[in-house]
Coordinates of C-alpha atoms in Angstrom, one line a residue:
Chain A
X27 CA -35.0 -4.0 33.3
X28 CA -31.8 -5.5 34.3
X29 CA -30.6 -8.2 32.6
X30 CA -27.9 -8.9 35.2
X31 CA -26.3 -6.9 38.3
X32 CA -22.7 -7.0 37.2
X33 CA -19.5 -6.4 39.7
X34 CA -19.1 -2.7 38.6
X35 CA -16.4 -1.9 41.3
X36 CA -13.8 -4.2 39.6
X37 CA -12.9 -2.4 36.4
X38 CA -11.0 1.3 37.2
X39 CA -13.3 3.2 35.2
X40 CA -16.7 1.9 37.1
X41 CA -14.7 2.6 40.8
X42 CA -13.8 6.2 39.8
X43 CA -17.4 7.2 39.6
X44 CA -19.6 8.8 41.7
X45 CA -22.7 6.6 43.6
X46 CA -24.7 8.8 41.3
X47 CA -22.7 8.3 37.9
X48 CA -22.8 4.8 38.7
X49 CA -26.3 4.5 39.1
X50 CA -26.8 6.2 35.9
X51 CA -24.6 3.6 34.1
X52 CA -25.3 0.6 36.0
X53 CA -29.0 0.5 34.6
X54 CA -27.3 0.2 30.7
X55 CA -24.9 -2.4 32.0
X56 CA -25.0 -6.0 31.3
X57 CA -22.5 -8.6 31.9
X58 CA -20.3 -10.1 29.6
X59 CA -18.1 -12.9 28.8
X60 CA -14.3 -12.4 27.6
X61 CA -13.6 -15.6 25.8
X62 CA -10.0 -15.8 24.0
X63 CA -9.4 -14.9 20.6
X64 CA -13.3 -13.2 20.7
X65 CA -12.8 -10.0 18.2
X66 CA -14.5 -7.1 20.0
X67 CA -14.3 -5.3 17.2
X68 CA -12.0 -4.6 13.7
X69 CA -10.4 -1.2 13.3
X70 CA -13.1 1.2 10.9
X71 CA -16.1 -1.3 12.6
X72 CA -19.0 0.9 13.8
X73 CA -18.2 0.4 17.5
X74 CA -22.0 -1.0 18.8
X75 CA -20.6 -1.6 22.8
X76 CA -18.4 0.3 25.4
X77 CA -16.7 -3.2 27.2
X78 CA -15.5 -2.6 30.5
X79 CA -13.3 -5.8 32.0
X80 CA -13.4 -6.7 35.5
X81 CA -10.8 -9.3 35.1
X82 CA -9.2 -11.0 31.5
X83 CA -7.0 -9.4 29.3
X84 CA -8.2 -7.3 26.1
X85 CA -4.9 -6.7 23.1
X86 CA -5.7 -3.4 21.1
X87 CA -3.5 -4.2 17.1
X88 CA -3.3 -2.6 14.3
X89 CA -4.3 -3.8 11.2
X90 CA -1.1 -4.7 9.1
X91 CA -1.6 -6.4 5.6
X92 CA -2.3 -10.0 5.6
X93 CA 0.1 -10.3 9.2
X94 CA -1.3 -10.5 12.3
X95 CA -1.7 -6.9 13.5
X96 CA 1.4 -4.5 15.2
X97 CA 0.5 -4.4 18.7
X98 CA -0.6 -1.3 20.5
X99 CA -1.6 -1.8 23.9
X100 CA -3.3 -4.3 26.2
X101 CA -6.2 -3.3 28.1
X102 CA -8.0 -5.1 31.2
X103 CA -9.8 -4.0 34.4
X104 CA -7.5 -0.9 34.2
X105 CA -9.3 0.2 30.9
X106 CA -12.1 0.7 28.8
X107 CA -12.4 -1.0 24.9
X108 CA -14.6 1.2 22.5
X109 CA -14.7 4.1 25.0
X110 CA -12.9 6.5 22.9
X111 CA -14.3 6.0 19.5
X112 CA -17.7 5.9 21.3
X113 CA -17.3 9.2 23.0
X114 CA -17.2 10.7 19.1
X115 CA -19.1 8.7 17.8
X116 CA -15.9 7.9 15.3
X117 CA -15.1 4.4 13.5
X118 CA -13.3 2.1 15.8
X119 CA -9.4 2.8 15.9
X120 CA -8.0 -0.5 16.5
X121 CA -8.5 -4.3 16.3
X122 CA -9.6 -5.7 19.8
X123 CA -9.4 -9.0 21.0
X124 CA -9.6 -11.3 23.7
X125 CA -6.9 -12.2 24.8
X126 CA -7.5 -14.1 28.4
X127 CA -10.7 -14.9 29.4
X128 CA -12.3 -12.7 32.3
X129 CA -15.6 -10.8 32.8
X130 CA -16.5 -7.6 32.2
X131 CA -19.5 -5.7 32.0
X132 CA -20.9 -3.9 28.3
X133 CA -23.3 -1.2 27.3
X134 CA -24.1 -0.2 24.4
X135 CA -22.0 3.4 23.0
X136 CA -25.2 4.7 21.9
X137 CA -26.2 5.0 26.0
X138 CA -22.9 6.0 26.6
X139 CA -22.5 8.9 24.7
X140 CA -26.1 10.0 26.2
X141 CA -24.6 9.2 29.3
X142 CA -21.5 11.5 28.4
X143 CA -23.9 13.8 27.3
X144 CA -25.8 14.2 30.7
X145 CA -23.1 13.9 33.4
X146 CA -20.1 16.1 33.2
X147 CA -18.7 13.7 35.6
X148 CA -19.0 10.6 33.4
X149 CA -17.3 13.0 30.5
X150 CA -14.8 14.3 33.2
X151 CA -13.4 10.8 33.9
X152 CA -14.0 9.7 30.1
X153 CA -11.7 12.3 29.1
X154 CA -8.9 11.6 31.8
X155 CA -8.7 7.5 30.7
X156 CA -8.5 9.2 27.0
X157 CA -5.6 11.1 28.4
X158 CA -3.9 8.1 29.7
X159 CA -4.7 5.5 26.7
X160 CA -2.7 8.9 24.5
X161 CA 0.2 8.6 27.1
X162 CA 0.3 5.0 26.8
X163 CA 0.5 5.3 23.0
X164 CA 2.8 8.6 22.8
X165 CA 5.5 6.6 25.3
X166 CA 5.1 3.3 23.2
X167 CA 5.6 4.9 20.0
X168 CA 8.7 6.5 21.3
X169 CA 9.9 3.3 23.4
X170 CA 9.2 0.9 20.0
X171 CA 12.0 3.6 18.2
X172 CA 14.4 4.3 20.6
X173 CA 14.5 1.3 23.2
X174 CA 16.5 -1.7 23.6
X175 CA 14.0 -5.0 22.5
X176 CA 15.2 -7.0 25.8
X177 CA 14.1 -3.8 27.8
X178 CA 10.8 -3.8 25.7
X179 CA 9.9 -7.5 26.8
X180 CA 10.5 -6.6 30.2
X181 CA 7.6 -4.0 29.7
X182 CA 5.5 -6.3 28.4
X183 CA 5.8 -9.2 30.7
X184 CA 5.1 -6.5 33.7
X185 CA 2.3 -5.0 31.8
X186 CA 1.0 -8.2 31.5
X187 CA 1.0 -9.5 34.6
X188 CA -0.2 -6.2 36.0
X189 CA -3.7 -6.9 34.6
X190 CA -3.6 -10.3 35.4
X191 CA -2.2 -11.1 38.7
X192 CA -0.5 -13.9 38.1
X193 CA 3.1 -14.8 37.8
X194 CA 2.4 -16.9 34.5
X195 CA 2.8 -15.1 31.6
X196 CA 1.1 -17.0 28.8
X197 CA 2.6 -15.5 25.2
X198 CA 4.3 -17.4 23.6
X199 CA 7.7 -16.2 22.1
X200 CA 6.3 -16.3 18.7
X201 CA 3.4 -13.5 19.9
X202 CA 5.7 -11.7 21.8
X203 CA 7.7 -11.6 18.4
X204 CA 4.8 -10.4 16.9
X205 CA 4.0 -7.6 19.3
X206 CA 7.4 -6.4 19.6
X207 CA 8.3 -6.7 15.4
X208 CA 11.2 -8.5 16.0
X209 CA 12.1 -12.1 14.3
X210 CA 11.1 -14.8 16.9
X211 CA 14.5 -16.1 17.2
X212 CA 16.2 -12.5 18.6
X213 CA 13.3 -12.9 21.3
X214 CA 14.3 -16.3 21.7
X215 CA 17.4 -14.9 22.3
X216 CA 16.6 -12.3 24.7
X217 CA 14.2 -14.1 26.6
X218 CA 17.3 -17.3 27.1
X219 CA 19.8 -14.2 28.6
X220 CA 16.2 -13.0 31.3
X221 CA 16.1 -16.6 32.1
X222 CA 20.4 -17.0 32.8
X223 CA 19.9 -13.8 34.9
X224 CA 17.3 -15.7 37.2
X225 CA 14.3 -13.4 36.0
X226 CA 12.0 -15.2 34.5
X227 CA 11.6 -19.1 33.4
X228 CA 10.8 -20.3 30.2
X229 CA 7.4 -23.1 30.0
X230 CA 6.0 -24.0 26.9
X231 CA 3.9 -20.9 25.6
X232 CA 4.3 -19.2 28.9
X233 CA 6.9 -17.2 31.0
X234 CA 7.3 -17.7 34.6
X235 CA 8.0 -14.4 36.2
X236 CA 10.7 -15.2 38.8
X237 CA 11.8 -12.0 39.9
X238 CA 9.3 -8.7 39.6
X239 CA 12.0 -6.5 41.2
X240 CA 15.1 -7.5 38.5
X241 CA 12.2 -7.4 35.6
X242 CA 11.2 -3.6 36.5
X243 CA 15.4 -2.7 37.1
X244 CA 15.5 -4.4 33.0
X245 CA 12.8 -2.5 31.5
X246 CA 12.7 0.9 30.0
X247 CA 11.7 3.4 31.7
X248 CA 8.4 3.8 29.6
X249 CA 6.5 1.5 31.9
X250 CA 7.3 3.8 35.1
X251 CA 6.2 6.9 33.0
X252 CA 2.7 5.2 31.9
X253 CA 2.0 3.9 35.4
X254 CA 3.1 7.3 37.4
X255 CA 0.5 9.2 34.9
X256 CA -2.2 6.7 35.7
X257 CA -1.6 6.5 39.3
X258 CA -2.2 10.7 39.0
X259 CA -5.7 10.2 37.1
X260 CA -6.5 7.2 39.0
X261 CA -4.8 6.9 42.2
X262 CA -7.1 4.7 44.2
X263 CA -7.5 2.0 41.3
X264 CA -3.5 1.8 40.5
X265 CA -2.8 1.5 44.2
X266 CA -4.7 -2.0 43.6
X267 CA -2.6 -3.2 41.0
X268 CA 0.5 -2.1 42.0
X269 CA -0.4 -4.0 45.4
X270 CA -0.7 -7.5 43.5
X271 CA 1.9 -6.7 41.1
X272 CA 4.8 -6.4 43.9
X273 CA 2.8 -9.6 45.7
X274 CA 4.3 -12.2 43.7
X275 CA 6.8 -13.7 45.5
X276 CA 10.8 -14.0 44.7
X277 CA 11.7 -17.7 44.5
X278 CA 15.4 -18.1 45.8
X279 CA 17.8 -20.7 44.3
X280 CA 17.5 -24.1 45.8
X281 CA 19.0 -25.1 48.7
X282 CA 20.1 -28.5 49.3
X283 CA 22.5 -30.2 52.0
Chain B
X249 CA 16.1 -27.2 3.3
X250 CA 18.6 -26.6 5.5
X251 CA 18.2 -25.6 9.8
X252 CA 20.3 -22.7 11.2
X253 CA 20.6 -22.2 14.6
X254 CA 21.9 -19.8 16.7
X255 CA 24.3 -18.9 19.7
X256 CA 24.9 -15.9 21.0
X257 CA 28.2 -14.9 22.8
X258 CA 27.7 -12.3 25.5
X259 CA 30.3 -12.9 27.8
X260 CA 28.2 -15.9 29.6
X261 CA 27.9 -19.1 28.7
X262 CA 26.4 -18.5 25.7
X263 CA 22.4 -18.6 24.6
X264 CA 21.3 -20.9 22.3
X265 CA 18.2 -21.1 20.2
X266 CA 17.9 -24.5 19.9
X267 CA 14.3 -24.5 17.7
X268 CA 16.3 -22.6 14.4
X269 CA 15.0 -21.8 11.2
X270 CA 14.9 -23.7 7.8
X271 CA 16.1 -21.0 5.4
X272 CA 16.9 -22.4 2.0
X273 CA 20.6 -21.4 1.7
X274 CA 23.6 -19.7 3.4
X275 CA 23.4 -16.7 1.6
X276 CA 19.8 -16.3 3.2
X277 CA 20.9 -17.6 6.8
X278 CA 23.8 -14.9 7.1
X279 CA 21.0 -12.2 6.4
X280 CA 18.8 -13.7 8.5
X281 CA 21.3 -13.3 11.5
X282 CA 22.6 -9.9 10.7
X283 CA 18.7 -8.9 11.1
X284 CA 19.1 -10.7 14.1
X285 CA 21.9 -9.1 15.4
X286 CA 20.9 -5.8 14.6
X287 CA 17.7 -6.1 16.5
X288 CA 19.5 -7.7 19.8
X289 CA 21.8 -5.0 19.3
X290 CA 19.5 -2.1 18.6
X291 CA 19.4 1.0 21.0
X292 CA 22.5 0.0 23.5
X293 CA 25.3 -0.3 20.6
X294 CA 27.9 0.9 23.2
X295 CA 26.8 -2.1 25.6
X296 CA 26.8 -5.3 22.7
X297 CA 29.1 -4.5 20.4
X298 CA 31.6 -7.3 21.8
X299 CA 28.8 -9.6 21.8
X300 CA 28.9 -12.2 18.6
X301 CA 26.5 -14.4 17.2
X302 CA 27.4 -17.8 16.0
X303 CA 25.6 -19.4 12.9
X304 CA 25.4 -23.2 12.7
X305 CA 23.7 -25.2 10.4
X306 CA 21.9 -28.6 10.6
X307 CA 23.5 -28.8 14.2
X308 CA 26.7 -29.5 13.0
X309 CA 28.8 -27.2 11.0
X310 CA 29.6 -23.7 12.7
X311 CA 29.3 -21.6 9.1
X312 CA 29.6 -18.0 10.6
X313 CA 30.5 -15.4 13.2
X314 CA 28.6 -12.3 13.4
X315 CA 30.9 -9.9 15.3
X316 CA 27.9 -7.3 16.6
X317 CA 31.1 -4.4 16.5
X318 CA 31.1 -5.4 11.7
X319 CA 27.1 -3.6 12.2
X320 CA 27.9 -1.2 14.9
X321 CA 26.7 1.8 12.5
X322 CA 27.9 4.3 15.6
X323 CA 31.2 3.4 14.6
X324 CA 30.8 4.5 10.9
X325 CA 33.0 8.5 11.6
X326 CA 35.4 6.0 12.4
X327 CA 38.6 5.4 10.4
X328 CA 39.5 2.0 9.3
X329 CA 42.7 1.7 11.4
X330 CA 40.6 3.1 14.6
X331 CA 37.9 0.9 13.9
X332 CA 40.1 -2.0 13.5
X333 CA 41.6 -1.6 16.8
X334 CA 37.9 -1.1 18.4
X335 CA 36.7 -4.8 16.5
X336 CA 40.1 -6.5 18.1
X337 CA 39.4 -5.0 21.4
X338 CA 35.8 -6.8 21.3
X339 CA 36.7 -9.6 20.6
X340 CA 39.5 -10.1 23.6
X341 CA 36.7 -8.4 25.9
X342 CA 34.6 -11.0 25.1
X343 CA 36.9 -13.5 25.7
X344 CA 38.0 -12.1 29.0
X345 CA 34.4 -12.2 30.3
X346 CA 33.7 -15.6 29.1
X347 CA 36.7 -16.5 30.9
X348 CA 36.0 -14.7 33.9
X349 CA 32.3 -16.0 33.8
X350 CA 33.4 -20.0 33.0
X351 CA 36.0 -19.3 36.3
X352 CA 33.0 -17.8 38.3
X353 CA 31.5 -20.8 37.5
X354 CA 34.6 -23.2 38.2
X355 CA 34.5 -21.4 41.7
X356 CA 30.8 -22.2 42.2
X357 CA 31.3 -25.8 41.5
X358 CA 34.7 -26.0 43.6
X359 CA 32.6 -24.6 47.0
X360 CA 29.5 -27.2 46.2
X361 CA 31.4 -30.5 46.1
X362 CA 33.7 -29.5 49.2
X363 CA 30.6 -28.8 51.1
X364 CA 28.7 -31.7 49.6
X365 CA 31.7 -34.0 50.8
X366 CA 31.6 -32.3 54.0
X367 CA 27.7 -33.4 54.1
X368 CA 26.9 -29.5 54.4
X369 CA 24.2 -27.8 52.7
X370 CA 25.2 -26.0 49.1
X371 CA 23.6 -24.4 46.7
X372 CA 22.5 -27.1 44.3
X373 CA 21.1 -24.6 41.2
X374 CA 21.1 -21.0 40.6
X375 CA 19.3 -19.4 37.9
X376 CA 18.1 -23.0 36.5
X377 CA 21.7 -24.4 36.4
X378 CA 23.1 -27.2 38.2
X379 CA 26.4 -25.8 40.2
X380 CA 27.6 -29.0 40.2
X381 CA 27.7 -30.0 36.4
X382 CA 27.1 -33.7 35.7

């Protein structure tokens, strides 16, 4: 019995499948509310649900001491969170949480991995969102050690927005600090010389994105290289965000007479 | 405890960080900003090492200058006379581009209050900034 008939087609993973595979899944799926600062699960939890968004904004940390976690990746209708510690059946590898709310749609990984089990379709696609969550994380490791930190906000502020289709960033300084390990001052910084250069505007705990065009010419080329490889393993649903990402207007300086 | 704040000199106008940081002495507040520096500076050496951060304290006193070219590890092969030459050159780069910038600016203003006299339409901000400074 269904407990509800969620909006599979939203979420990258659920539009990539086959009418089939989708039936097969849809009867497991039950909606689900992302609610901010909701922990979907702790890195070494048994992971108990596969959590597909539709819309919201998911941040995968590491644990680090008694500090707020080191920042991995974000994930939102573009990903799955649990997926890949589900497919093994293998301790979570990272602390999840909300991080905008949104919907998404959950099943539990016990059906999953059946499901992986029966349809080499399901396991086909599975395995190519694996491939690009270990691109993500290979080009982040190397961006974190080799890239400027302005260029590195510029990747997050697009990755951001590309989940969430809206201009309106909302980190504040002090997360984005945190995500990048830098002192929140240096982003301070950074983010007043993006600001000067007509990019972005700075609102209390959140960033207006000004200009999407200047912020992809500042960033590193890491987010290029993450977004070509998805757009090969998912052409279709990257089209759809790169569509609303370039959207979003330029605003011109003001005119007066 | 005392508040440090922060300027950086890139060639513009400068970029403040008006918030600061209470760190208990000056011996602390000069590390802090040389982690600062490093980190602004990190991975494009070649394209900051003119820039400079200035240290104030309690809003007031202006208590150091970071040149980013004293932490340019890149430069360590080099020799102290060469790298001497390399720290001076900064600093009058810098100064040419703040000059250059602050004319740019001058220029800006100069073109808004002829047309504004002339009851034609100007450009009354760019990039957040009044051209026509109060």
């Amino acid at each position: 019995m269904l407990a509800h008939q969620p909006q599979t087609n939203a979420n990258v993973f659920l539009e990539a499948l086959s009418a089939p595979d989708l039936e097969l899944l849809r009867t497991h799926l039950a909606a689900f509310e992302l609610r901010p600062g909701d922990c979907l699960h702790h890195f070494g939890d048994t992971v108990e649900n596969v959590v597909f968004p539709r819309s919201g904004l998911v941040v995968r940390t590491l644990p680090l001491g008694e500090d707020a976690g080191a920042f991995m990746s974000f994930v939102g209708r573009d990903g799955v969170v649990g997926g890949f510690a589900a497919v093994g059946g293998a301790p979570a590898n990272c602390d999840a949480h909300v991080l905008v709310s949104g919907h998404a749609s959950r099943m539990p990984a016990s059906s999953f991995r059946h499901l992986l089990d029966q349809s080499p379709g399901i396991r086909r696609l599975a395995a190519r969102l694996d491939s690009a969550m270990l691109v993500d994380a290979q080009q982040t490791a190397l961006c974190n050690a080799v890239h400027p930190v302005e260029d590195r906000i510029c990747r997050l502020l697009l990755e951001f927005q590309d989940r969430i289709d809206l201009t309106r960033v909302t980190l504040t300084q002090a997360a984005l600090a945190q995500m990048l390990g830098v002192r929140r001052t240096t982003v301070t910084l950074l983010v007043g010389r993006l600001e000067a250069a007509g990019i972005i505007v700075c609102g209390r705990g959140a960033i207006e994105i000004i200009s999407r065009r200047e912020l992809e010419r500042h960033s590193c080329e890491c987010y290029g290289q993450v977004k070509n490889y998805a757009r090969r393993l998912f052409p279709r649903a990257a089209e759809g965000i790169v569509a609303t990402a370039t959207g979003s207007g330029e605003r011109l300086g003001r005119i007066t007479g | 405890m005392p508040k440090y704040t922060f300027e950086l000199r890139d060639g513009s106008d400068g970029i403040g960080d008006g918030s600061g940081v209470d760190l208990p002495d000056r011996g602390c507040a000069f590390e802090f900003a040389q982690g600062i520096a490093r980190e602004l500076m990190s991975g494009r050496e070649a394209q900051t090492r003119f820039w400079r951060l200035d240290v104030y304290e309690n809003d007031r006193e202006r208590v150091f200058e970071i040149p980013f070219v004293s932490l340019d590890h890149t430069l360590d092969y080099c020799d102290p006379q060469w790298r001497a030459l390399i720290t001076e050159s900064c600093e009058r780069f810098r100064s040419l581009k703040e000059a250059e910038h602050a004319a740019r600016r001058t220029i800006s203003e100069a073109r808004a209050l002829v047309a504004r006299s002339r009851g034609k339409p100007y450009l009354a901000t760019e990039a957040g900034r009044k051209t026509i400074r109060d």
